[in-house]
Short mmCIF file of C-alpha atoms in Angstrom, two decimals:
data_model
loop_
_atom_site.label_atom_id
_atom_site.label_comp_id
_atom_site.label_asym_id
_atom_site.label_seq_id
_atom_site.Cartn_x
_atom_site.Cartn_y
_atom_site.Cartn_z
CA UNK G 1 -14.18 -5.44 10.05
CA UNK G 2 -12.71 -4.27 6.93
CA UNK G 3 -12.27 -7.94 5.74
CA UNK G 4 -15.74 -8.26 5.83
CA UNK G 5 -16.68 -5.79 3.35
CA UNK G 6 -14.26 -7.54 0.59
CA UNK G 7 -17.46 -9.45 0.10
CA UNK G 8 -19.26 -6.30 -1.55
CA UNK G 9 -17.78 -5.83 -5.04
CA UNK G 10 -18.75 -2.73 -4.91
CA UNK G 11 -16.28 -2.02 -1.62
CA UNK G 12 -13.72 -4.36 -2.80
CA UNK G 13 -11.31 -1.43 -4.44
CA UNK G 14 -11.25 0.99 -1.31
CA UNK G 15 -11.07 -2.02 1.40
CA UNK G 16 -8.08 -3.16 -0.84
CA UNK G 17 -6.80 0.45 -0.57
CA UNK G 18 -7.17 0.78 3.11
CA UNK G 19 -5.76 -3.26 4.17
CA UNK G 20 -2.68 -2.20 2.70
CA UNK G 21 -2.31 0.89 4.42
CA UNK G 22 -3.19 -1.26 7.53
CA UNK G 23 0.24 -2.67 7.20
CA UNK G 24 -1.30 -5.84 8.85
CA UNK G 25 0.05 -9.48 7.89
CA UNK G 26 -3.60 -10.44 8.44
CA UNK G 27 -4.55 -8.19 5.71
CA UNK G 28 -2.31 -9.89 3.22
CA UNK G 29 -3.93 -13.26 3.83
CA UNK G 30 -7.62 -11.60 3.56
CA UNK G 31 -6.16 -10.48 0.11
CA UNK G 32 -4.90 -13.52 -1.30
CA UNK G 33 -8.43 -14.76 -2.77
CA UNK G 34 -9.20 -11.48 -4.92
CA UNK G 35 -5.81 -12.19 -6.42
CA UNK G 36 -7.78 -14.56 -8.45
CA UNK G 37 -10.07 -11.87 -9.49
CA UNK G 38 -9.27 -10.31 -12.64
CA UNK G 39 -11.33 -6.93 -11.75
CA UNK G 40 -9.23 -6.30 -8.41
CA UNK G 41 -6.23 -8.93 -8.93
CA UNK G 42 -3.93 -5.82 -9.32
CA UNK G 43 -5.50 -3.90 -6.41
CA UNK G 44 -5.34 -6.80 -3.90
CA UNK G 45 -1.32 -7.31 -5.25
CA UNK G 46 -0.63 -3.60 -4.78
CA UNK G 47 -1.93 -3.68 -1.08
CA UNK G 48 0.42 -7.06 -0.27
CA UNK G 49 3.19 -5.13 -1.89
CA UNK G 50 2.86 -2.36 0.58
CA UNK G 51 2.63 -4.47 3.56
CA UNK G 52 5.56 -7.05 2.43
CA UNK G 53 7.73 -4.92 -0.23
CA UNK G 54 7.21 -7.99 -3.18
CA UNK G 55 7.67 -6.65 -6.26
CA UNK G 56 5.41 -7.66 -8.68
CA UNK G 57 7.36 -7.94 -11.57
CA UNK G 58 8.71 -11.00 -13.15
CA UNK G 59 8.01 -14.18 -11.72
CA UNK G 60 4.92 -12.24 -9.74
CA UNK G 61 3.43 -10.82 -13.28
CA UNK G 62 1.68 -11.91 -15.78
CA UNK G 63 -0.45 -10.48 -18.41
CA UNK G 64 -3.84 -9.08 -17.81
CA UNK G 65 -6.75 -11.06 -18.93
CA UNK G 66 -8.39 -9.22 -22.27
CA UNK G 67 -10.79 -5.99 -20.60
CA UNK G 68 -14.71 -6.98 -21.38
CA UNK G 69 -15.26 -3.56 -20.66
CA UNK G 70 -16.98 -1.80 -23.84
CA UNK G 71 -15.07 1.14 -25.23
CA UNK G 72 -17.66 3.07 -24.56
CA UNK G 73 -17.95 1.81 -20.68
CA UNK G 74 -14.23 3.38 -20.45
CA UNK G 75 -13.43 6.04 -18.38
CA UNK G 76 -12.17 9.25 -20.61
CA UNK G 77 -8.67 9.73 -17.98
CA UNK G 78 -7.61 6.04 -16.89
CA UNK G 79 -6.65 5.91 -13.17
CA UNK G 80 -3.38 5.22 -11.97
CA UNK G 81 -4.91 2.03 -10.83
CA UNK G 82 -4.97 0.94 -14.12
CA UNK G 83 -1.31 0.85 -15.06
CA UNK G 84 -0.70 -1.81 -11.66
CA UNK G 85 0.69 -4.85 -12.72
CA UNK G 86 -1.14 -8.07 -13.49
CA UNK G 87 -0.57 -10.34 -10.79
CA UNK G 88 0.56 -14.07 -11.13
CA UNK G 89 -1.61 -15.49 -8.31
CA UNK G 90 -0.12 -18.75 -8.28
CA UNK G 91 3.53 -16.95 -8.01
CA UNK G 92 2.19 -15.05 -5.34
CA UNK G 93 0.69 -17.26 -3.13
CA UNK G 94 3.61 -19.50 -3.08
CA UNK G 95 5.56 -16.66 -2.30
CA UNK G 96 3.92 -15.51 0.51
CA UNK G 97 3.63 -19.36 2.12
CA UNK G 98 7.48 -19.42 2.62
CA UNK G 99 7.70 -15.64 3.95
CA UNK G 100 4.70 -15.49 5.94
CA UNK G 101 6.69 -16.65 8.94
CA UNK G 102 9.03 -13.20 9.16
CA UNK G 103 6.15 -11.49 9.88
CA UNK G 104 4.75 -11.00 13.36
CA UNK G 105 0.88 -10.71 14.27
CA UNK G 106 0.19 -7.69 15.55
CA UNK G 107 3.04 -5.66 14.00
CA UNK G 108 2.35 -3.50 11.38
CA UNK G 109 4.32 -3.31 7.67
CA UNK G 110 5.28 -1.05 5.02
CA UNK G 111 7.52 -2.41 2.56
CA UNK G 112 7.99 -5.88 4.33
CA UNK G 113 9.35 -3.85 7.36
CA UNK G 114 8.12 -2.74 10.70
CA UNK G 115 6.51 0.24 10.30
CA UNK G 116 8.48 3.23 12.17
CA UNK G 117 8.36 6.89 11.81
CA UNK G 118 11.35 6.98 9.76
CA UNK G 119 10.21 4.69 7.43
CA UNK G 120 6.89 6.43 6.87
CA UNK G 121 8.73 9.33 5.71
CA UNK G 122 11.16 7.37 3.58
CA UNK G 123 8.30 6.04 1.87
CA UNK G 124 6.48 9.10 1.36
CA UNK G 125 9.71 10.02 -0.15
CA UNK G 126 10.24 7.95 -2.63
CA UNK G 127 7.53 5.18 -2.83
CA UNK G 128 5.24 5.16 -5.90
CA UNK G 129 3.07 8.32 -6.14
CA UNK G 130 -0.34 6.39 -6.54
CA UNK G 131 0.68 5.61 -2.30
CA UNK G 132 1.44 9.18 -1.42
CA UNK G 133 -2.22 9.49 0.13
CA UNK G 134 -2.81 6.55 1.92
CA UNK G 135 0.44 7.08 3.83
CA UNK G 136 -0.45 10.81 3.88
CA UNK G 137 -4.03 9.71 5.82
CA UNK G 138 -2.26 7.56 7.68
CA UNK G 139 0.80 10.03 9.50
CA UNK G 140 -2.55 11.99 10.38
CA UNK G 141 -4.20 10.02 11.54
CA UNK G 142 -1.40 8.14 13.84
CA UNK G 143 -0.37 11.52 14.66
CA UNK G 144 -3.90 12.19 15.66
CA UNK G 145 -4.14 15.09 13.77
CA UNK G 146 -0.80 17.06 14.88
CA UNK G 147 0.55 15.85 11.09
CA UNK G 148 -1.04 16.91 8.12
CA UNK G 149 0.50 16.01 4.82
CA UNK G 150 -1.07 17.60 1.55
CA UNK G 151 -0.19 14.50 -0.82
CA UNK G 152 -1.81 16.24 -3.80
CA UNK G 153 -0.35 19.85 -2.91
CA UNK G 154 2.83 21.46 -5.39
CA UNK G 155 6.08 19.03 -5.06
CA UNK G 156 7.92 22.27 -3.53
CA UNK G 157 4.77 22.29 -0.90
CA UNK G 158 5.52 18.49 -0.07
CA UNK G 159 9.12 18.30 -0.13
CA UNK G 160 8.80 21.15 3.06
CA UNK G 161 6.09 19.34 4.94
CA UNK G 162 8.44 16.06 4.85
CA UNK G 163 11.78 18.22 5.65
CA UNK G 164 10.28 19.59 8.81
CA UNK G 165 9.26 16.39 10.11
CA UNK G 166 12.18 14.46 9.08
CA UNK G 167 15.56 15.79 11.29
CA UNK G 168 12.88 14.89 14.41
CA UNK G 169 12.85 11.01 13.22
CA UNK G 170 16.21 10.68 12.28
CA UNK G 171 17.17 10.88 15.84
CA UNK G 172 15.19 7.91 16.53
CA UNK G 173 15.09 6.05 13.35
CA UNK G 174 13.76 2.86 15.14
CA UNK G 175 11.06 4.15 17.09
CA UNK G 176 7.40 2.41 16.98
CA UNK G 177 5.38 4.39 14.16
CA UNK G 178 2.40 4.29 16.70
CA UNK G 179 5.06 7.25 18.85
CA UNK G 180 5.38 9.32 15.50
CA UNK G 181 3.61 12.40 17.66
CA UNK G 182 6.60 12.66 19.56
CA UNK G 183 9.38 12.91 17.16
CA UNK G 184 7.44 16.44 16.51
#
């Protein structure tokens, strides 16, 4: 479904957003082509970085094509979209034919790893900020609502939301993220 809507350029930013919160190896694949478009190259690269943990940085990076946009087009506060790396597409895709095969249909990734509750909270620990509410939306929405993060609240705010949670997953570090209700 969300694949779909990578058709509409308007769409093509948020369904990037939300395949790579999907964790799905799927999702990578449907992300692949806008690598070769310079308006959401760096959008489509961040979402396979989530799911597989590639870094894109040297071999994976190149630099941006020159911005058309007029100065005056330019928003006032850049997002933190906008300081993503420049994928190498070719680098990329390559890449991602030779480790396709360690990842499983029907298992879902974060950082090239099956997603469990412990790693959701690892990563909201110390991945990049600009993923802090995707994964946020997503423990809530796993946890059907009995987790609620506050992603943009005050660091002291976050740090006890995660602390709470966190001696509850420890004990089962390996558990399926889909039981991440019950480490509660």
């Amino acid at each position: 479904m969300l694949t779909k809507a990578l058709g509409a350029p308007e769409l093509q930013g948020d369904v990037l957003r939300a395949l790579g919160t999907s964790g799905s190896p799927a999702a990578v694949e449907a992300c692949l082509p806008l690598l070769r478009n310079p308006k959401v190259a760096h959008l489509a690269a961040e979402a396979i970085s989530t799911i597989t943990g590639l870094v894109v940085e040297g071999p994976f990076r190149r630099e941006a094509p020159d911005n058309e946009r007029d100065e005056d087009d330019a928003p006032l506060v850049p997002a933190p979209e906008d300081e993503l790396p420049f994928p190498d597409h070719e680098a990329i895709e390559a890449w991602w034919r030779e480790q396709r095969k360690r990842f499983m249909p029907g298992t879902r990734y974060l950082h090239g790893q099956p997603m469990t509750a412990a790693l959701i909270l690892e990563a909201l620990q110390q991945a990049p900020m600009l993923r802090r509410p995707a994964l946020a939306l997503n423990v809530t929405i796993r946890s059907k609502g009995a987790v609620r993060l506050n992603p943009d609240g005050f660091a002291q705010e976050q740090w006890a939301q995660l602390s709470r949670l966190r001696p509850a997953s420890i004990s089962h570090p390996a558990q399926p993220y889909s039981d991440f209700v019950q480490t509660l």
